[in-house]
CSV table of C-alpha atoms and ligand atoms in Angstrom, one decimal:
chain,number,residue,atom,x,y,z
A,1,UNK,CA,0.0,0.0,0.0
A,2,UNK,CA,2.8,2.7,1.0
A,3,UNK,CA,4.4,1.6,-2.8
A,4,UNK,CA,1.5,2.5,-4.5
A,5,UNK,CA,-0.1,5.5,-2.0
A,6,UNK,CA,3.0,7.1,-1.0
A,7,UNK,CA,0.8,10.1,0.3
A,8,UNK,CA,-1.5,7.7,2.5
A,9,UNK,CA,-0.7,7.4,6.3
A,10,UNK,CA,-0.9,3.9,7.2
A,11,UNK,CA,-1.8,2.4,10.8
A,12,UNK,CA,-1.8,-1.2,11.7
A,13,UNK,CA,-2.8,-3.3,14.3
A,14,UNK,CA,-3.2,-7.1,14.9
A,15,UNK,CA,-4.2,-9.4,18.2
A,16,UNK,CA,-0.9,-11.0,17.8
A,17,UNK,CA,1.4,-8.8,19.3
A,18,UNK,CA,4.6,-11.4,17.3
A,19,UNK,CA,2.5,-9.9,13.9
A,20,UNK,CA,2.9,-6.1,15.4
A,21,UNK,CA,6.5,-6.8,16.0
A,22,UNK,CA,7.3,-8.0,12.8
A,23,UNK,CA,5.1,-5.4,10.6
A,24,UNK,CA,7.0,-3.1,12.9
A,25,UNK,CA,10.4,-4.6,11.6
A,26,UNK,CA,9.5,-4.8,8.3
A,27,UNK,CA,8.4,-0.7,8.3
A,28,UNK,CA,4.8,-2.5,6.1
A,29,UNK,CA,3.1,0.5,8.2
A,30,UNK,CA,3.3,4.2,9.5
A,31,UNK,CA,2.5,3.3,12.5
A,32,UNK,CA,1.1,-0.3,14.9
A,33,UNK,CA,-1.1,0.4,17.6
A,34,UNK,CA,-1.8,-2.0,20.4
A,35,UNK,CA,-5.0,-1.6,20.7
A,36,UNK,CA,-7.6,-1.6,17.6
A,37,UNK,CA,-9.4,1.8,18.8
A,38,UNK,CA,-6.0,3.4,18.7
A,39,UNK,CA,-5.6,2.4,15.2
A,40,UNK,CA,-8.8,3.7,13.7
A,41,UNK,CA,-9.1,7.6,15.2
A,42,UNK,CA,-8.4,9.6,12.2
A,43,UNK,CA,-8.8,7.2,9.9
A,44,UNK,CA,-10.6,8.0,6.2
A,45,UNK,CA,-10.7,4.3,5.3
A,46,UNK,CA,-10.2,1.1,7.8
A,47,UNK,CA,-9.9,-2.4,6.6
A,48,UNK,CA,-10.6,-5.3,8.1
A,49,UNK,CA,-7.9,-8.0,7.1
A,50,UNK,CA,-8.7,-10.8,9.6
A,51,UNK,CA,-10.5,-14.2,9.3
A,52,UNK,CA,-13.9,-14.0,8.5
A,53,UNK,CA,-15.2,-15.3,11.7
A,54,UNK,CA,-13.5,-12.6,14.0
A,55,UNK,CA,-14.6,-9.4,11.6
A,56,UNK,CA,-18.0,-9.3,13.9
A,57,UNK,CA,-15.7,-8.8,17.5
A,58,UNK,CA,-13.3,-6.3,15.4
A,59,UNK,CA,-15.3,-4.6,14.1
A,60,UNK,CA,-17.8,-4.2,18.0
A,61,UNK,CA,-14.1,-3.0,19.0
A,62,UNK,CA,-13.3,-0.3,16.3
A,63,UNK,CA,-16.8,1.2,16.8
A,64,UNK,CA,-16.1,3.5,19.6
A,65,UNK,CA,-13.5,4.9,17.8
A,66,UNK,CA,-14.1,5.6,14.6
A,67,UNK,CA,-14.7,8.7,12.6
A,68,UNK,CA,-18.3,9.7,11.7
A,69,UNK,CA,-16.5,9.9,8.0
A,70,UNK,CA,-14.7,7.0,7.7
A,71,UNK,CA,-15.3,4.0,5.3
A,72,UNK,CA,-15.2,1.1,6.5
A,73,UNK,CA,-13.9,-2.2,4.2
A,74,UNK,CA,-12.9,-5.9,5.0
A,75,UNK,CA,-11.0,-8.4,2.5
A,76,UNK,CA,-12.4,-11.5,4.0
A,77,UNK,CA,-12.8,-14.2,1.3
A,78,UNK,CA,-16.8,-14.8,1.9
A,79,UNK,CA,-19.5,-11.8,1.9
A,80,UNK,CA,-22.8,-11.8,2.6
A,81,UNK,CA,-22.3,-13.0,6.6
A,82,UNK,CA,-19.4,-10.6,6.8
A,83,UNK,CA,-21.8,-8.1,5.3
A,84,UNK,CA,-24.4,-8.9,8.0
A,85,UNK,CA,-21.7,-8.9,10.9
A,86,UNK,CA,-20.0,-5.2,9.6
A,87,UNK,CA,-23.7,-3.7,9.3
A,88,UNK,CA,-25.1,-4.6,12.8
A,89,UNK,CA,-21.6,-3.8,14.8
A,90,UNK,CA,-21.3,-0.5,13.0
A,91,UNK,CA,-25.0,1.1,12.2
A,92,UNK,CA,-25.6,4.1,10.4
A,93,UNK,CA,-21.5,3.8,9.4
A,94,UNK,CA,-20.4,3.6,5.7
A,95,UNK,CA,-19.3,0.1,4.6
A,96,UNK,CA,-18.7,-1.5,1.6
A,97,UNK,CA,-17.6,-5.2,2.1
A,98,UNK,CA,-15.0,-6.1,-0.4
A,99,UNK,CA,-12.7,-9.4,-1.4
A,100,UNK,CA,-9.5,-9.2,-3.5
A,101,UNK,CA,-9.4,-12.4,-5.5
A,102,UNK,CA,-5.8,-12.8,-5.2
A,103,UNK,CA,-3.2,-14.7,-2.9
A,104,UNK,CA,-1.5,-17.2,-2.1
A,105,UNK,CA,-1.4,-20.4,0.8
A,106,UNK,CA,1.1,-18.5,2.6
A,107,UNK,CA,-0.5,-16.0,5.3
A,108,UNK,CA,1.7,-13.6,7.5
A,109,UNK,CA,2.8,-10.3,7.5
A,110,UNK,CA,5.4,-12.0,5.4
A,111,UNK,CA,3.7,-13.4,2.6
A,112,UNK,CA,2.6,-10.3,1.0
A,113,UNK,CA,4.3,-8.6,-2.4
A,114,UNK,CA,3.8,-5.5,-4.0
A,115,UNK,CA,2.2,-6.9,-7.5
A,116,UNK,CA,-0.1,-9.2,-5.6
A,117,UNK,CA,-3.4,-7.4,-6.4
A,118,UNK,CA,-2.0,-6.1,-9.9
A,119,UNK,CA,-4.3,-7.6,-12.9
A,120,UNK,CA,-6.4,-9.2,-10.2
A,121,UNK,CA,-10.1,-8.6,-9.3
A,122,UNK,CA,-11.3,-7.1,-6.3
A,123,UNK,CA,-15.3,-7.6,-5.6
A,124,UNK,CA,-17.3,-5.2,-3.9
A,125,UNK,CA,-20.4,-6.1,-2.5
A,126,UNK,CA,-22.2,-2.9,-0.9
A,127,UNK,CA,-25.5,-2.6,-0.1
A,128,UNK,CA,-27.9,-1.6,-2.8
A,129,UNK,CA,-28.5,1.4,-0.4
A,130,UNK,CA,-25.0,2.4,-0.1
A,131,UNK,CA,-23.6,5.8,-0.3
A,132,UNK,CA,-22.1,6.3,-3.6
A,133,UNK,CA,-19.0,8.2,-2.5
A,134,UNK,CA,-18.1,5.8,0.3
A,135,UNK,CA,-17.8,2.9,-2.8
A,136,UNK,CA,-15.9,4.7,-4.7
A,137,UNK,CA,-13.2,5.6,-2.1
A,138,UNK,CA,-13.0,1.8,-1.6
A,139,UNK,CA,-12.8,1.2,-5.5
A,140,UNK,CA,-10.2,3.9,-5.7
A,141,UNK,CA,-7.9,2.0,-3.0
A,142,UNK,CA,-8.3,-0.8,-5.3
A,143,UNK,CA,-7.8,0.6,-8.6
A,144,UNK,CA,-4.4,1.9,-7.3
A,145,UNK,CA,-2.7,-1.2,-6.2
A,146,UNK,CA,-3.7,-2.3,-9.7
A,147,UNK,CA,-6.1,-4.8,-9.4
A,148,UNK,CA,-9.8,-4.5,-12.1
A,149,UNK,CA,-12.8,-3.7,-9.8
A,150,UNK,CA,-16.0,-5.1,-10.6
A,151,UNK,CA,-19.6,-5.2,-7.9
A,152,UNK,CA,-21.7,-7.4,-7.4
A,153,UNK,CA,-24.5,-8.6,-4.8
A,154,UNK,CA,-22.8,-10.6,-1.7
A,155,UNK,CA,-24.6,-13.6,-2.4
A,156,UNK,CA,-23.5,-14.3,-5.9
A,157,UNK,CA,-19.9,-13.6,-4.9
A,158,UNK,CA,-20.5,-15.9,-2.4
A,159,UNK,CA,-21.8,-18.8,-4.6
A,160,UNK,CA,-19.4,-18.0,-7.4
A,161,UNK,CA,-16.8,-18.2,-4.8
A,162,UNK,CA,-18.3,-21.1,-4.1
A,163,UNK,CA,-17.3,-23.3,-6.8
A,164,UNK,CA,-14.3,-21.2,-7.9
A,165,UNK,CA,-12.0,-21.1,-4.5
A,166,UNK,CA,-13.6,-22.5,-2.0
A,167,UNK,CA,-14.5,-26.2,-2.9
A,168,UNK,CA,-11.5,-26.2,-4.9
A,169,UNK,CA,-9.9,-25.8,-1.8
A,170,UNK,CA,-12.1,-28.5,0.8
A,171,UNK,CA,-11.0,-31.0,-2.5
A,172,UNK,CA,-7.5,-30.5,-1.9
A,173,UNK,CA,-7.9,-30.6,2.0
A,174,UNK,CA,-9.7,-33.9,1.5
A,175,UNK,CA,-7.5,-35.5,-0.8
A,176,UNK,CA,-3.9,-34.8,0.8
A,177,UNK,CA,-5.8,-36.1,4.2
A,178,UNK,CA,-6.9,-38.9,2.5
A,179,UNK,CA,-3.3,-39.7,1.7
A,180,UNK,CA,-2.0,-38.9,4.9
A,181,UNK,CA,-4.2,-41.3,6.2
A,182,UNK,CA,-2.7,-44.0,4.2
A,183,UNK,CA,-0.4,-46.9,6.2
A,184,UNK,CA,2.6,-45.4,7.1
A,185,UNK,CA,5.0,-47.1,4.1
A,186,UNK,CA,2.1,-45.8,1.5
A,187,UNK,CA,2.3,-42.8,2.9
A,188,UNK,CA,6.0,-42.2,2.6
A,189,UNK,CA,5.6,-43.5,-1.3
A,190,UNK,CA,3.1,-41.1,-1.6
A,191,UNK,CA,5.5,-37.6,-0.8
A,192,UNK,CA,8.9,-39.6,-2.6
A,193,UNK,CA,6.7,-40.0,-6.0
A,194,UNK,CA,4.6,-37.0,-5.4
A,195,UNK,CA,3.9,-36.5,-9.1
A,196,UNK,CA,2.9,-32.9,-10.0
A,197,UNK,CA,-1.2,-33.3,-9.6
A,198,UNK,CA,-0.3,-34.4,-5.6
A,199,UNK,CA,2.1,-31.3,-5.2
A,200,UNK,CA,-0.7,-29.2,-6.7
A,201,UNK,CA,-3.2,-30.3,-4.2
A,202,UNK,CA,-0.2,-30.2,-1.2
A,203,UNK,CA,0.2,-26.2,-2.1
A,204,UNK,CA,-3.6,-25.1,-1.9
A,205,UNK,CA,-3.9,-27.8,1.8
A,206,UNK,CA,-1.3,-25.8,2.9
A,207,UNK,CA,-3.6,-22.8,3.4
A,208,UNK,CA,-4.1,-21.1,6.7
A,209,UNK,CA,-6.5,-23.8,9.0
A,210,UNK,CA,-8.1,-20.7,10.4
A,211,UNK,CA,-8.8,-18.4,7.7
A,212,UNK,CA,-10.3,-22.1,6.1
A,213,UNK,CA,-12.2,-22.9,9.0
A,214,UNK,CA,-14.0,-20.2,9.0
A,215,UNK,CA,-14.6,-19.5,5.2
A,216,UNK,CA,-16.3,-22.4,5.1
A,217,UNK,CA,-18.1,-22.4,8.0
A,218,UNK,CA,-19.4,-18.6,7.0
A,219,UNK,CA,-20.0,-19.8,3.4
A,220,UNK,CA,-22.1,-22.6,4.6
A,221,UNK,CA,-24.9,-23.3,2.3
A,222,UNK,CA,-23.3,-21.9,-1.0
A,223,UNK,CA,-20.3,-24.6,-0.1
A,224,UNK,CA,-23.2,-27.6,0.4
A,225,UNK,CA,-24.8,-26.5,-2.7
A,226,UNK,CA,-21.8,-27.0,-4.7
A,227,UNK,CA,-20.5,-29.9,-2.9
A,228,UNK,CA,-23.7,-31.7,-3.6
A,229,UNK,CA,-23.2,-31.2,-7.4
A,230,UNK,CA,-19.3,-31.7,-7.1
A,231,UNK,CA,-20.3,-35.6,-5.7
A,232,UNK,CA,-23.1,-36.0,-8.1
A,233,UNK,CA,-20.6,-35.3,-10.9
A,234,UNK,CA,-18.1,-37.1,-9.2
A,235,UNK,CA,-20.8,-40.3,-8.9
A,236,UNK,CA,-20.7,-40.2,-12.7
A,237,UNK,CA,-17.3,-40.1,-13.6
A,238,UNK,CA,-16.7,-43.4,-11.3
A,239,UNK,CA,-19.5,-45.1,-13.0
A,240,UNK,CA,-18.0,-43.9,-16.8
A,241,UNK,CA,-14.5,-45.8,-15.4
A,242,UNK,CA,-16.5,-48.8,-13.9
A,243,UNK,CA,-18.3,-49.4,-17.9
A,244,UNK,CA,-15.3,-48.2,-19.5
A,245,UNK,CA,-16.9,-45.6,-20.6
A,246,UNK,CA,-13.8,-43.4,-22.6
A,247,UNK,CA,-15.8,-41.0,-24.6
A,248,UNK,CA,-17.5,-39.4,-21.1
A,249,UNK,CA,-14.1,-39.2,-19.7
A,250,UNK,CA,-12.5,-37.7,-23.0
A,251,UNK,CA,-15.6,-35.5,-23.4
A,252,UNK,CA,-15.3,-33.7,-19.9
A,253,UNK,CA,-11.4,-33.8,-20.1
A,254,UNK,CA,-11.9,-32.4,-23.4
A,255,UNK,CA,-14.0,-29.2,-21.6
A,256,UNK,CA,-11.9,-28.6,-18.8
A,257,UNK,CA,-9.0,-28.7,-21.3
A,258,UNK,CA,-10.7,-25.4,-22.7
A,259,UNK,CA,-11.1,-23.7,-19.6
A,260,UNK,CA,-8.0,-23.6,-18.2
A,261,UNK,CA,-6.7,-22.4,-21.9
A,262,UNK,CA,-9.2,-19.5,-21.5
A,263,UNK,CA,-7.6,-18.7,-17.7
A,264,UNK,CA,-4.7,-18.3,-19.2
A,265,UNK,CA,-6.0,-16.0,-22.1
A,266,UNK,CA,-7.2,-13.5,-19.9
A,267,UNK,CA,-4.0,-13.7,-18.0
A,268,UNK,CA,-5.3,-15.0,-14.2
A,269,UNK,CA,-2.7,-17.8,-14.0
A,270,UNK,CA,-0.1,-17.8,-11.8
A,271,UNK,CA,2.6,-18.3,-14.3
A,272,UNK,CA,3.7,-14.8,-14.8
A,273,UNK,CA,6.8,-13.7,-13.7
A,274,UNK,CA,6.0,-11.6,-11.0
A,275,UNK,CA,3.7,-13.6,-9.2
A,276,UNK,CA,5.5,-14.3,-6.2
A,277,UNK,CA,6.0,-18.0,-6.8
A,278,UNK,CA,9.8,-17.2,-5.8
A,279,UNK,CA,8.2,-16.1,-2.0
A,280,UNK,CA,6.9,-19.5,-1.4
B,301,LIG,N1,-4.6,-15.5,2.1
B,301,LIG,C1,-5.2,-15.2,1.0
B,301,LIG,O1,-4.8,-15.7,0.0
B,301,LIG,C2,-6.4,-14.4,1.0
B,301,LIG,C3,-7.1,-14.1,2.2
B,301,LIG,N2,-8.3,-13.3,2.1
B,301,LIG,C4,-9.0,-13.0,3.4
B,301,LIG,O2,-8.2,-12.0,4.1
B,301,LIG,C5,-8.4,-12.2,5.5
B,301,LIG,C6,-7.1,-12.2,6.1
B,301,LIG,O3,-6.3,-13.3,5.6
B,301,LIG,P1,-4.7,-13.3,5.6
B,301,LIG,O4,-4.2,-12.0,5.5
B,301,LIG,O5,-4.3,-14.3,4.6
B,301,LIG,O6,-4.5,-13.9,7.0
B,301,LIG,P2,-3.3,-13.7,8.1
B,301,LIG,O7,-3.3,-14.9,9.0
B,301,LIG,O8,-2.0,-13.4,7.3
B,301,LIG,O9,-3.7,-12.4,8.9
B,301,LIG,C7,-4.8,-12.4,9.7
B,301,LIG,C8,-4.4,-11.7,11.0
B,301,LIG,O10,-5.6,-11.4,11.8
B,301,LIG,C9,-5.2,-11.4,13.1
B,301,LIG,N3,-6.4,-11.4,14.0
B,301,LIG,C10,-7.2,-12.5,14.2
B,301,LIG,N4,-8.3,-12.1,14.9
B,301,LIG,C11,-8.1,-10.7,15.2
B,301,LIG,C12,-8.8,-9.8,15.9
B,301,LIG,N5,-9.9,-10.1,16.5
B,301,LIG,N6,-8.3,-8.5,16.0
B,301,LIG,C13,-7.1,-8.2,15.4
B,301,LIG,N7,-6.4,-9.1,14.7
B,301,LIG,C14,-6.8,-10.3,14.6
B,301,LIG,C15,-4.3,-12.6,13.3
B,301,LIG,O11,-3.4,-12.5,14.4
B,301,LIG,C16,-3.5,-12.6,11.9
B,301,LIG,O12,-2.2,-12.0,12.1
B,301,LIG,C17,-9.3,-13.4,5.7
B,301,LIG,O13,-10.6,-13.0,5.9
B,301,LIG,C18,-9.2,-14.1,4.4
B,301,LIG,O14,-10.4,-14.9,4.1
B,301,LIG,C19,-8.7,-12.8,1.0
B,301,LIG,C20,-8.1,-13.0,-0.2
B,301,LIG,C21,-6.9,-13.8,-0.3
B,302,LIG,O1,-3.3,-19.7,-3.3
B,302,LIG,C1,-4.3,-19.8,-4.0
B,302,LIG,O2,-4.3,-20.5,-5.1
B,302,LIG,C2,-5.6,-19.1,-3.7
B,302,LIG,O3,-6.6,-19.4,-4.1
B,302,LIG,C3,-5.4,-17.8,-2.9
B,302,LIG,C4,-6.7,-17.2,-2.4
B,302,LIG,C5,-7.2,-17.6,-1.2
B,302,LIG,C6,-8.4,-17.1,-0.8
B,302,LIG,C7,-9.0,-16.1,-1.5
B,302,LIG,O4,-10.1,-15.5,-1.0
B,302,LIG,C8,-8.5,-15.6,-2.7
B,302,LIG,C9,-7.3,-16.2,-3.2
């Protein structure tokens, strides 16, 4: 933020007074504050960077404390209960929810980079009734540490999310647990032959437990709904192995072939240069 806002007076604060240390160390803000009141005063804009199921308790202990002018945004990974949990904690106050769809399964003051948002999106998900101004401040934020903007209600985001991060993400949980569960001699084959589809699946299961934990316990019913027609299609594509049925499997392998080639088109892979690949 201070590369791309060099103007902008940046406070921090975190629980974990480790985290404080180390922002402090690595000069990421103006100032840490060990208290969260302290660190919202004069604020224009505060955001809430903390799992999704402790934004309701920060943002009861910002509320005191904060400007009557200040906007206030979050970048928690699910929406609509975030949404619900910024709204009743601060009334009246200006807040438009938002969720840059860009990281990595590192966490930590440590794991961010400069071009992380850059060519990303960022969702917004105000309220239909939201002041105008106040969603633009947020989209300006945005806009300058690069990343495209684009709104949208909080329950779409959260059932396109759905399917696009999340589940993606409770498969690869499942599956390296299912091979850590494996006798203890399987298992050790398992990491030596670690083919390139395993490793895949170890990066994203190496995600934070906690931000996880409570993505998809906030996300709950988009999640099911997904899941539900992840195991149906699942169901169908052990049945098409069973009768040896090749042209199902070569049909869907020949779809998801197309998708990935159009990920790549519009240039939201993670093989560019910059991507931060060299952090992990
Ligand atoms: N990691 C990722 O790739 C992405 C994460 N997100 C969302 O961003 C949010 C933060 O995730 P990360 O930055 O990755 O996690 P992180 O683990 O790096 O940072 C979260 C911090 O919140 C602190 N914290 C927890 N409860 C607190 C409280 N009540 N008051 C003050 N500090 C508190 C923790 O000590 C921790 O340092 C989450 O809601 C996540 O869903 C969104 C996009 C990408
Ligand atoms: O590391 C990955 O592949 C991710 O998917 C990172 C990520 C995690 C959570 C989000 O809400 C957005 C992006």
């Amino acid at each position: 933020v201070g590369e791309a806002m060099p103007t902008a007076r940046i406070t921090g604060h975190d629980s974990d007074p480790a985290v404080r240390d180390t922002v402090r160390r690595l000069g990421l803000c103006d100032d840490v504050t060990d208290t969260p009141g302290a660190a919202v005063t004069d604020a224009d804009c505060v955001i809430l960077c903390v799992p999704v199921g402790a934004m309701a308790d920060l943002a009861a202990a910002i509320a005191d404390d904060l400007p009557d002018n200040a906007v206030v945004s979050d970048v928690g990974s699910s929406k609509a209960g975030v949404a619900a949990a910024l709204r009743a904690a601060l009334p009246g106050r200006a807040i438009v929810p938002a969720h840059p769809v860009a990281g990595t399964e590192r966490s930590g003051p440590e794991a961010g980079f400069a071009s992380l948002f850059r060519g990303r999106w960022c969702i917004l998900t105000p309220a239909e009734d939201a002041d105008p101004a106040a969603v633009a401040r947020v989209e300006a934020f945005w806009r300058a540490l690069g990343a495209e903007v684009e709104t949208m209600a909080a329950d779409h985001h959260d059932l396109v999310l759905a399917i696009t991060s999340h589940l993606p993400h409770l498969i690869a949980y499942s599956i390296v647990g299912t091979a850590s569960d494996l006798e203890a001699v399987t298992r050790s084959e398992v990491i030596k032959y670690s083919a390139g589809g395993f490793r895949d699946f170890t990066r994203i299961a190496a995600s934070d437990p906690t931000m996880w934990r409570d993505v998809f316990l906030a996300n709950k019913d988009a999640v099911l709904e997904m899941l539900q027609r992840f195991t149906e299609d699942l169901t169908a594509l052990q049945r098409a192995i069973r009768w040896d049925d090749g042209d199902a499997l070569f049909d869907l392998f020949t779809r998801t072939r197309a998708i990935r080639r159009s990920i790549i088109e519009q240039g939201q892979d993670d093989e560019r240069p910059d991507f931060g690949r060299s952090h992990a």
